[in-house]
Tab-separated table of C-alpha atoms and ligand atoms in Angstrom:
chain	number	residue	atom	x	y	z
A	24	MET	CA	129.240	88.931	98.099
A	25	LEU	CA	132.601	89.996	98.354
A	26	LEU	CA	133.278	88.272	94.993
A	27	GLY	CA	130.174	89.798	93.401
A	28	SER	CA	131.200	93.333	94.243
A	29	ARG	CA	134.734	92.666	92.851
A	30	VAL	CA	133.291	91.231	89.499
A	31	TRP	CA	130.818	94.216	89.177
A	32	ARG	CA	133.140	97.227	90.138
A	33	SER	CA	135.923	96.281	88.037
A	34	TYR	CA	134.007	95.997	84.860
A	35	ALA	CA	131.247	98.904	85.216
A	36	LEU	CA	133.188	101.448	83.070
A	37	PRO	CA	131.431	102.152	79.774
A	38	VAL	CA	133.464	100.970	76.860
A	39	ASP	CA	132.618	99.854	73.413
A	40	HIS	CA	133.384	96.166	73.731
A	41	GLU	CA	132.797	95.262	70.065
A	42	ALA	CA	133.679	97.383	67.241
A	43	GLY	CA	130.400	98.897	65.758
A	44	ARG	CA	128.372	98.775	69.070
A	45	ARG	CA	127.388	101.658	71.031
A	46	THR	CA	127.485	101.525	74.632
A	47	VAL	CA	124.302	101.957	76.495
A	48	GLU	CA	125.706	105.349	78.045
A	49	ARG	CA	126.481	106.643	74.594
A	50	HIS	CA	123.117	105.814	73.274
A	51	GLN	CA	121.511	107.146	76.240
A	52	ARG	CA	123.201	110.544	75.518
A	53	ALA	CA	122.122	110.468	71.841
A	54	VAL	CA	118.533	110.054	72.727
A	55	ARG	CA	118.545	112.748	75.220
A	56	GLU	CA	120.098	115.075	72.888
A	57	ALA	CA	117.749	114.195	70.256
A	58	VAL	CA	114.562	114.349	72.278
A	59	CYS	CA	115.222	117.104	74.777
A	60	ALA	CA	115.049	120.048	72.345
A	61	GLY	CA	111.435	119.516	71.370
A	62	LEU	CA	110.324	119.028	74.790
A	63	LYS	CA	111.878	122.138	76.542
A	64	ALA	CA	109.156	124.433	75.565
A	65	PRO	CA	105.915	122.548	76.093
A	66	ARG	CA	102.940	124.046	74.407
A	67	ARG	CA	100.680	126.106	76.732
A	68	SER	CA	97.005	126.195	76.586
A	69	THR	CA	94.137	127.786	78.349
A	70	VAL	CA	91.648	125.264	79.490
A	71	GLN	CA	88.520	125.019	81.509
A	72	LEU	CA	88.900	123.694	84.891
A	73	THR	CA	85.949	121.462	84.374
A	74	GLY	CA	87.560	119.926	81.396
A	75	LEU	CA	90.726	119.086	83.396
A	76	LEU	CA	88.488	117.602	86.107
A	77	ALA	CA	86.277	115.548	83.651
A	78	VAL	CA	87.433	111.906	82.772
A	79	GLN	CA	90.647	112.122	80.995
A	80	ARG	CA	90.469	111.514	77.309
A	81	PRO	CA	91.816	108.230	76.126
A	82	GLY	CA	95.496	108.260	75.592
A	83	VAL	CA	96.097	111.176	77.880
A	84	GLY	CA	96.176	108.855	80.879
A	85	LYS	CA	96.819	110.484	84.394
A	86	ALA	CA	99.190	112.953	82.645
A	87	PRO	CA	100.068	115.528	85.375
A	88	ARG	CA	99.368	119.007	84.583
A	89	PHE	CA	101.444	122.094	85.495
A	90	LEU	CA	100.221	125.742	85.486
A	91	THR	CA	102.082	127.965	83.082
A	92	ALA	CA	100.688	131.048	84.629
A	93	ASP	CA	99.626	132.070	87.995
A	94	ALA	CA	96.005	131.183	88.981
A	95	VAL	CA	94.305	134.036	90.929
A	96	ALA	CA	91.449	133.573	93.300
A	97	VAL	CA	88.194	134.936	92.009
A	98	ILE	CA	86.550	134.929	95.482
A	99	ASN	CA	87.737	135.133	99.073
A	100	LEU	CA	88.572	131.766	100.864
A	101	PRO	CA	86.559	131.528	103.165
A	102	GLY	CA	83.920	133.585	101.226
A	103	PHE	CA	82.581	135.056	104.244
A	104	ASP	CA	83.169	135.274	108.143
A	105	ASN	CA	82.016	131.781	109.551
A	106	SER	CA	82.170	129.793	112.425
A	107	GLN	CA	84.902	127.277	113.440
A	108	MET	CA	82.589	125.467	115.929
A	109	ASP	CA	79.107	124.478	116.756
A	110	GLY	CA	78.366	127.137	119.534
A	111	TYR	CA	77.021	130.364	120.106
A	112	ALA	CA	77.731	133.619	117.998
A	113	VAL	CA	78.013	136.600	120.529
A	114	ARG	CA	79.271	140.178	120.979
A	115	ALA	CA	82.277	139.643	122.847
A	116	ALA	CA	81.516	143.122	124.755
A	117	ASP	CA	78.333	141.359	126.101
A	118	LEU	CA	80.427	138.790	128.050
A	119	ALA	CA	83.183	141.246	129.302
A	120	ASN	CA	82.227	140.884	132.865
A	121	ALA	CA	81.281	137.025	132.897
A	122	THR	CA	82.668	134.920	135.699
A	123	PRO	CA	81.957	131.602	137.163
A	124	SER	CA	80.322	132.966	140.191
A	125	ASP	CA	78.545	135.608	138.275
A	126	PRO	CA	77.780	134.180	134.656
A	127	VAL	CA	76.306	136.433	131.994
A	128	GLU	CA	72.841	135.134	130.911
A	129	LEU	CA	71.631	135.904	127.326
A	130	PRO	CA	68.440	135.217	125.447
A	131	VAL	CA	68.996	132.716	122.716
A	132	GLY	CA	68.107	133.935	119.284
A	133	ALA	CA	67.323	132.109	115.841
A	134	PRO	CA	69.849	129.288	115.042
A	135	VAL	CA	72.129	129.736	112.058
A	136	PRO	CA	72.534	126.416	109.953
A	137	ALA	CA	75.176	126.203	107.174
A	138	GLY	CA	73.931	127.613	103.956
A	139	THR	CA	71.715	130.295	105.367
A	140	GLN	CA	72.319	134.129	105.458
A	141	PRO	CA	71.428	135.000	109.280
A	142	PRO	CA	69.751	138.222	110.278
A	143	PRO	CA	72.097	140.687	112.288
A	144	LEU	CA	72.558	139.597	115.782
A	145	THR	CA	70.416	141.603	118.310
A	146	PRO	CA	72.936	143.049	120.903
A	147	GLY	CA	72.652	141.308	124.126
A	148	THR	CA	71.575	137.873	122.633
A	149	ALA	CA	73.328	134.691	121.613
A	150	ALA	CA	72.684	132.901	118.270
A	151	PRO	CA	73.263	129.120	117.952
A	152	VAL	CA	75.618	128.855	114.804
A	153	MET	CA	76.975	125.640	113.082
A	154	THR	CA	80.248	125.075	111.896
A	155	GLY	CA	80.858	126.821	108.693
A	156	ALA	CA	77.583	128.997	108.844
A	157	PRO	CA	77.978	132.736	108.548
A	158	ILE	CA	78.733	134.661	111.691
A	159	PRO	CA	75.691	137.144	111.721
A	160	ASP	CA	76.452	140.761	111.240
A	161	GLY	CA	77.117	142.469	114.838
A	162	ALA	CA	78.612	138.970	116.329
A	163	ASP	CA	82.359	138.940	116.733
A	164	ALA	CA	83.306	135.614	118.476
A	165	VAL	CA	81.973	131.979	118.853
A	166	ILE	CA	81.780	130.151	122.143
A	167	LYS	CA	81.706	126.620	121.661
A	168	ILE	CA	78.525	124.726	122.916
A	169	GLU	CA	80.609	122.630	125.415
A	170	GLU	CA	81.449	125.770	127.147
A	171	ALA	CA	77.958	127.080	127.343
A	172	ASP	CA	75.501	126.504	130.205
A	173	PRO	CA	73.499	124.518	129.286
A	174	PRO	CA	76.053	122.694	126.941
A	175	ALA	CA	73.154	121.878	124.449
A	176	PHE	CA	71.129	123.904	122.200
A	177	PRO	CA	67.508	124.423	122.929
A	178	GLU	CA	64.827	123.182	120.752
A	179	PRO	CA	64.465	125.712	117.686
A	180	GLY	CA	61.505	127.881	118.253
A	181	MET	CA	61.610	127.523	122.230
A	182	ALA	CA	62.258	130.588	124.074
A	183	ALA	CA	65.436	129.895	126.331
A	184	THR	CA	68.456	131.559	127.789
A	185	VAL	CA	71.949	130.581	127.889
A	186	ARG	CA	74.832	131.400	130.399
A	187	PHE	CA	78.394	131.989	129.853
A	188	SER	CA	81.151	132.057	132.913
A	189	ALA	CA	83.924	133.570	130.997
A	190	PRO	CA	84.673	136.548	128.747
A	191	VAL	CA	85.767	135.802	125.102
A	192	ALA	CA	88.143	137.609	122.995
A	193	PRO	CA	86.747	139.176	119.860
A	194	GLY	CA	87.500	136.884	116.773
A	195	THR	CA	87.527	133.650	118.728
A	196	PHE	CA	86.547	130.712	116.487
A	197	VAL	CA	85.666	133.231	113.853
A	198	ARG	CA	87.134	131.918	110.354
A	199	ARG	CA	87.622	135.270	108.651
A	200	ALA	CA	86.821	135.822	105.149
A	201	GLY	CA	89.891	135.749	102.824
A	202	SER	CA	92.053	134.347	105.590
A	203	ASP	CA	93.045	131.291	103.477
A	204	VAL	CA	93.364	133.273	100.189
A	205	ALA	CA	91.921	136.632	99.280
A	206	ALA	CA	90.292	137.309	95.936
A	207	GLY	CA	92.687	138.788	93.544
A	208	ASP	CA	95.652	137.114	95.055
A	209	VAL	CA	97.709	134.329	93.588
A	210	VAL	CA	96.051	130.967	94.698
A	211	VAL	CA	98.316	128.698	92.793
A	212	PRO	CA	101.490	129.927	91.386
A	213	ALA	CA	102.792	129.204	87.802
A	214	GLY	CA	104.868	125.909	87.738
A	215	THR	CA	102.899	124.106	90.110
A	216	ARG	CA	101.806	120.611	89.530
A	217	LEU	CA	97.976	120.319	89.878
A	218	GLY	CA	97.467	117.721	92.516
A	219	PRO	CA	94.382	116.998	94.594
A	220	ALA	CA	94.833	120.181	97.031
A	221	GLN	CA	95.492	122.483	93.969
A	222	LEU	CA	92.618	121.208	91.954
A	223	GLY	CA	90.212	121.553	95.214
A	224	VAL	CA	91.479	125.074	95.904
A	225	LEU	CA	91.094	126.372	92.410
A	226	VAL	CA	87.573	125.102	92.564
A	227	ALA	CA	86.994	126.683	95.919
A	228	ALA	CA	88.237	129.906	94.876
A	229	GLY	CA	86.052	130.336	92.034
A	230	VAL	CA	88.599	129.751	89.271
A	231	THR	CA	87.189	128.460	86.053
A	232	GLU	CA	90.174	128.582	83.626
A	233	VAL	CA	93.697	127.887	83.964
A	234	GLU	CA	96.722	127.988	81.579
A	235	VAL	CA	98.570	124.757	81.553
A	236	ALA	CA	101.414	122.970	79.819
A	237	GLU	CA	100.408	120.449	77.249
A	238	PRO	CA	101.639	116.962	77.834
A	239	PRO	CA	104.146	116.001	75.019
A	240	HIS	CA	102.247	114.339	72.321
A	241	VAL	CA	103.866	111.297	71.159
A	242	LEU	CA	103.077	109.634	67.918
A	243	LEU	CA	103.566	105.607	68.669
A	244	ILE	CA	103.769	103.525	65.549
A	245	SER	CA	103.903	99.625	65.884
A	246	THR	CA	105.315	98.203	62.647
A	247	GLY	CA	104.661	94.697	61.520
A	248	SER	CA	102.580	92.944	58.871
A	249	GLU	CA	101.824	90.403	61.395
A	250	LEU	CA	100.244	92.735	63.894
A	251	VAL	CA	96.606	92.671	64.795
A	252	ALA	CA	95.019	95.233	66.975
A	253	ALA	CA	93.666	93.959	70.578
A	254	GLY	CA	90.585	92.269	70.502
A	255	GLU	CA	90.358	91.632	66.618
A	256	PRO	CA	90.180	88.067	65.236
A	257	LEU	CA	93.551	86.527	64.869
A	258	GLY	CA	94.635	84.843	61.716
A	259	PRO	CA	97.291	82.097	61.180
A	260	ALA	CA	100.820	83.548	61.852
A	261	GLN	CA	99.372	86.722	63.177
A	262	LEU	CA	99.922	88.102	66.701
A	263	TYR	CA	98.463	90.948	68.774
A	264	ASP	CA	100.084	94.355	69.044
A	265	ALA	CA	101.343	93.910	72.526
A	266	ASN	CA	103.839	96.972	72.081
A	267	GLY	CA	101.066	99.254	71.265
A	268	ALA	CA	99.517	98.659	74.689
A	269	ALA	CA	102.734	98.396	76.517
A	270	LEU	CA	104.337	101.552	75.113
A	271	THR	CA	101.110	103.626	75.217
A	272	ALA	CA	100.922	102.643	78.889
A	273	ALA	CA	104.611	103.208	79.527
A	274	LEU	CA	104.442	106.911	77.792
A	275	ALA	CA	101.271	107.677	79.570
A	276	GLU	CA	102.939	106.897	82.872
A	277	VAL	CA	105.594	109.423	82.334
A	278	GLY	CA	103.142	112.177	81.374
A	279	CYS	CA	102.746	111.972	77.676
A	280	ARG	CA	99.781	112.081	75.537
A	281	VAL	CA	99.798	109.196	72.879
A	282	THR	CA	98.461	108.920	69.355
A	283	HIS	CA	98.980	105.204	68.262
A	284	ARG	CA	99.131	103.764	64.693
A	285	VAL	CA	99.725	100.282	63.515
A	286	VAL	CA	101.409	100.082	59.977
A	287	PRO	CA	102.393	96.843	57.896
A	288	ASP	CA	106.038	96.272	56.898
A	289	ASP	CA	105.641	98.582	53.823
A	290	PRO	CA	107.607	101.816	53.746
A	291	ALA	CA	104.888	103.450	51.597
A	292	ALA	CA	102.516	102.936	54.603
A	293	LEU	CA	104.967	104.083	57.092
A	294	ARG	CA	105.704	107.126	55.090
A	295	ALA	CA	102.081	107.806	54.998
A	296	ALA	CA	101.655	107.545	58.765
A	297	LEU	CA	104.737	109.828	59.228
A	298	ALA	CA	103.337	112.336	56.806
A	299	GLU	CA	100.405	113.050	58.821
A	300	PRO	CA	101.467	113.124	62.473
A	301	PRO	CA	99.318	114.901	65.085
A	302	ASP	CA	99.762	118.809	64.707
A	303	ASP	CA	101.458	119.180	68.069
A	304	VAL	CA	103.645	115.882	67.786
A	305	ALA	CA	106.907	116.152	69.943
A	306	LEU	CA	108.382	112.619	69.421
A	307	VAL	CA	107.828	109.852	67.273
A	308	VAL	CA	108.453	106.228	68.636
A	309	THR	CA	108.430	103.167	66.572
A	310	SER	CA	108.708	99.585	67.597
A	311	GLY	CA	109.801	96.922	65.082
A	312	GLY	CA	111.546	97.064	61.764
A	313	VAL	CA	114.919	98.046	62.688
A	314	SER	CA	117.063	94.808	62.598
A	315	ALA	CA	118.793	92.742	60.165
A	316	GLY	CA	116.037	91.082	58.522
A	317	ALA	CA	114.564	91.285	55.048
A	318	TYR	CA	111.413	93.529	55.949
A	319	GLU	CA	112.742	96.245	58.169
A	320	VAL	CA	110.507	98.881	57.408
A	321	VAL	CA	111.686	101.667	59.853
A	322	ARG	CA	115.240	101.100	58.467
A	323	GLN	CA	114.211	101.108	54.900
A	324	THR	CA	111.827	104.155	55.256
A	325	LEU	CA	114.217	106.346	57.214
A	326	ALA	CA	117.217	106.772	55.003
A	327	ASP	CA	118.895	109.610	56.991
A	328	ALA	CA	118.490	108.194	60.501
A	329	TRP	CA	121.241	106.236	62.613
A	330	PHE	CA	120.583	102.427	62.777
A	331	GLY	CA	122.869	100.378	64.688
A	332	HIS	CA	123.578	98.228	67.539
A	333	VAL	CA	123.812	98.926	71.268
A	334	ALA	CA	125.745	96.651	73.414
A	335	VAL	CA	122.690	95.666	75.290
A	336	GLN	CA	120.538	92.664	75.773
A	337	PRO	CA	117.777	92.753	74.953
A	338	GLY	CA	117.213	95.964	72.761
A	339	GLY	CA	120.363	95.680	70.927
A	340	PRO	CA	119.127	97.124	67.469
A	341	GLN	CA	118.203	100.703	67.716
A	342	GLY	CA	117.426	103.655	65.624
A	343	LEU	CA	117.501	107.328	66.080
A	344	GLY	CA	116.535	110.155	63.584
A	345	THR	CA	114.197	113.026	62.928
A	346	ILE	CA	111.099	113.564	60.860
A	347	ALA	CA	111.107	116.968	59.055
A	348	LEU	CA	107.576	118.307	59.221
A	349	ARG	CA	106.792	120.527	56.277
A	350	ASP	CA	104.172	122.456	57.995
A	351	PRO	CA	104.375	125.657	55.803
A	352	THR	CA	104.032	128.090	58.855
A	353	ALA	CA	106.311	126.196	61.141
A	354	PRO	CA	108.570	123.705	59.603
A	355	ARG	CA	110.489	121.747	62.230
A	356	ASP	CA	112.240	118.510	62.746
A	357	VAL	CA	110.638	115.910	65.290
A	358	PRO	CA	112.905	113.370	66.841
A	359	LEU	CA	112.306	109.698	66.083
A	360	VAL	CA	113.160	106.930	68.445
A	361	ALA	CA	113.083	103.456	66.833
A	362	PHE	CA	112.844	100.457	69.208
A	363	PRO	CA	112.976	96.903	68.227
A	364	GLY	CA	109.984	94.706	68.090
A	365	ASN	CA	110.350	91.990	70.574
A	366	PRO	CA	108.077	93.157	73.442
A	367	VAL	CA	110.587	92.895	76.057
A	368	SER	CA	113.139	94.405	74.030
A	369	ALA	CA	110.880	97.567	73.319
A	370	LEU	CA	110.016	97.925	77.042
A	371	VAL	CA	113.582	97.513	78.235
A	372	SER	CA	114.697	100.007	75.448
A	373	PHE	CA	111.973	102.443	76.919
A	374	GLU	CA	113.273	102.016	80.337
A	375	LEU	CA	116.900	102.517	79.488
A	376	PHE	CA	116.725	105.270	76.983
A	377	LEU	CA	113.377	107.143	76.877
A	378	ARG	CA	111.795	106.981	80.449
A	379	PRO	CA	114.420	109.065	82.095
A	380	VAL	CA	114.301	111.735	79.593
A	381	LEU	CA	110.566	111.950	79.312
A	382	ALA	CA	109.973	111.810	83.106
A	383	GLU	CA	112.504	114.514	83.533
A	384	ALA	CA	110.743	116.765	81.010
A	385	THR	CA	107.331	116.271	82.227
A	386	GLY	CA	107.913	115.794	85.870
A	387	ALA	CA	105.248	113.319	86.048
A	388	VAL	CA	107.465	110.595	87.928
A	389	PRO	CA	111.003	110.679	89.258
A	390	ALA	CA	113.428	110.603	86.605
A	391	HIS	CA	115.168	107.460	87.725
A	392	ARG	CA	113.563	103.978	88.863
A	393	PRO	CA	114.289	103.219	92.681
A	394	ARG	CA	117.627	101.353	92.662
A	395	GLY	CA	119.173	98.578	94.701
A	396	ARG	CA	121.612	96.175	95.090
A	397	ALA	CA	121.415	92.528	96.375
A	398	PRO	CA	123.150	89.263	96.268
A	399	LEU	CA	121.904	86.785	93.416
A	400	ALA	CA	119.837	83.867	94.671
A	401	GLU	CA	121.257	81.769	91.704
A	402	ALA	CA	124.030	81.751	89.196
A	403	ILE	CA	123.667	83.437	85.890
A	404	ASP	CA	125.528	83.679	82.604
A	405	SER	CA	125.553	86.845	80.415
A	406	PRO	CA	127.405	87.629	77.032
A	407	GLU	CA	130.650	89.153	78.130
A	408	HIS	CA	130.472	91.965	75.698
A	409	LEU	CA	126.943	93.280	76.349
A	410	HIS	CA	125.212	95.033	79.280
A	411	GLN	CA	122.366	92.474	80.022
A	412	VAL	CA	119.150	93.354	81.611
A	413	ARG	CA	117.260	90.503	83.033
A	414	ARG	CA	114.031	90.346	84.737
A	415	GLY	CA	113.936	89.382	88.495
A	416	ARG	CA	112.452	89.734	91.941
A	417	LEU	CA	113.451	89.592	95.425
A	418	ASP	CA	112.882	86.297	97.190
A	419	ALA	CA	111.973	85.919	100.730
A	420	ASP	CA	115.599	86.446	101.973
A	421	GLY	CA	116.120	89.665	99.975
A	422	ARG	CA	117.995	87.787	97.260
A	423	VAL	CA	117.489	88.504	93.478
A	424	GLU	CA	116.042	85.661	91.714
A	425	MET	CA	115.410	85.463	88.050
A	426	VAL	CA	111.922	85.522	86.529
A	427	GLY	CA	112.432	83.600	83.228
A	428	GLY	CA	115.350	83.491	80.948
A	429	PRO	CA	116.922	86.181	79.128
A	430	GLY	CA	114.682	85.769	75.941
A	431	SER	CA	113.461	88.951	74.706
A	432	HIS	CA	109.825	87.587	74.008
A	433	LEU	CA	109.129	86.479	77.337
A	434	LEU	CA	106.571	89.316	78.066
A	435	ALA	CA	104.602	87.311	80.432
A	436	HIS	CA	107.750	86.901	82.614
A	437	LEU	CA	108.405	90.636	82.350
A	438	ALA	CA	104.807	91.223	83.622
A	439	MET	CA	105.457	89.057	86.692
A	440	ALA	CA	108.975	90.431	87.605
A	441	THR	CA	109.313	93.425	89.967
A	442	LEU	CA	113.072	94.136	89.191
A	443	LEU	CA	115.215	94.825	86.042
A	444	VAL	CA	118.610	93.158	87.004
A	445	HIS	CA	121.731	94.608	85.285
A	446	VAL	CA	124.573	92.660	84.517
A	447	PRO	CA	127.380	95.042	83.140
A	448	PRO	CA	129.590	94.308	80.174
A	449	GLY	CA	132.519	92.485	80.946
A	450	VAL	CA	130.939	90.029	83.116
A	451	ALA	CA	130.217	86.528	81.680
A	452	HIS	CA	129.051	84.768	84.972
A	453	LEU	CA	128.001	85.633	88.274
A	454	ASP	CA	127.537	83.169	91.063
A	455	ALA	CA	124.793	82.859	93.806
A	456	GLY	CA	125.685	85.243	96.300
A	457	ASP	CA	127.199	87.875	94.096
A	458	ASP	CA	125.833	91.300	94.326
A	459	VAL	CA	123.737	92.605	91.213
A	460	ASP	CA	122.234	96.154	90.805
A	461	TYR	CA	118.609	96.406	89.927
A	462	TRP	CA	115.869	98.739	89.309
A	463	GLU	CA	112.537	98.264	90.855
A	464	ILE	CA	109.906	98.493	88.007
A	465	ARG	CA	106.835	98.163	90.239
B	11	LIG	P1	111.219	93.167	64.416
B	11	LIG	O1	111.944	94.002	65.474
B	11	LIG	O2	110.089	93.839	63.739
B	11	LIG	O3	111.911	92.242	63.811
B	11	LIG	O4	110.100	92.151	65.484
B	11	LIG	C1	110.768	91.214	66.299
B	11	LIG	C2	109.859	90.288	66.899
B	11	LIG	O5	108.796	91.101	67.706
B	11	LIG	C3	108.964	89.572	65.899
B	11	LIG	O6	108.726	88.279	66.563
B	11	LIG	C4	107.649	90.389	65.824
B	11	LIG	O7	106.637	89.599	65.429
B	11	LIG	C5	107.400	90.836	67.402
B	11	LIG	N1	106.790	92.218	67.430
B	11	LIG	C6	107.101	93.117	66.563
B	11	LIG	N2	106.258	94.124	66.735
B	11	LIG	C7	105.455	93.608	67.879
B	11	LIG	C8	104.194	94.198	68.501
B	11	LIG	N3	103.928	95.425	68.498
B	11	LIG	N4	103.738	93.544	69.569
B	11	LIG	C9	104.122	92.124	69.871
B	11	LIG	N5	105.180	91.541	69.074
B	11	LIG	C10	105.690	92.247	68.228
B	12	LIG	MG1	108.911	93.492	62.388
């Protein structure tokens, strides 16, 4: 363990270990700078509350919604004075002289179930009232049934009396109209995330429309002539578009709305997809076509973007640029983040470079994964000049064991892992028992 700490700490500084490679930290900063501007002022829209509550549209996922304007209660909450107990609605003045030895005996009036508007209370009577039911006009307190004599309601329609052996303060067990929030008051302020309690109270307070921030709309493009959409028949040398599914889910989890397209390794096709993005696109993310092969469609298409290597494994080849949207009314540049195509590379790239920025912008999830440090269960090797990200999990003794090797195609292993294990640049070998830092990804 001591040895591990020494190895880790002495090499943890971000430095370019090989000419031409960006450090992870440097690329993180570059992505943050490129992406943040477009996310700072999210679009606002006024939406029907019923629409928010309805099943979310595909691609929207569980994007959290934040109010951008105060929501004002339309009605009082509670909407009318009502009983906090099953008991008797009375006029407190009628019980002023009640004592255990000399109880006050009142005739029992018609019972008041929830959902019915009762007639006014006849002075000198007690009306059975159920929890939540309106307090009859003229009544100003409720005595719970357990404190009445007898402590049970008479059969409805039967003439009966009830005795009370103590006075009651006016207002006892009466939930006043507007005591939670009054009509016209702010019920949920701007900036609040709409969770269960907020959605519940908006409905309760009669609000029908709210103004919310639109989740950032991300155009996700899977590139590769070999790709086949999920569920379609698979031909020879073809493979399913795992990145489309994985990155859509990853983006949705951090509060983005996703439009996903698949394009072959043909610059004209990628240009066409980029020429008609969704109107409100805030970010373009691509997978594949950024490395050194012969058919690197993203690289070939985006002449002005930065393409290079980051000193990380997996996820070395990366791209970063902008797309100029020629909307005549509002021309603007939209950032484009290009990830490599190997599925583990794409997801690890997302974790390192995009997830923190998007999470911070949307507030959907904490910006950072929960982090930890624990001793390795086994020895591992790592390319000395790279920040290696391995997939792992904690064993029964709390030690970090690897799940699969370092290969960037091992998506099933990533799916079984619970940790991303970080081996910093400068470290070529760690022994069992050496400490490693990890991020919890599940
Ligand atoms: P590329 O970065 O385009 O060179 O792709 C690297 C590797 O990832 C190749 O084996 C591709 O077939 C694979 N790949 C690229 N895109 C995807 C995708 N969307 N889903 C699954 N595998 C992919
Ligand atoms: Mg490709």
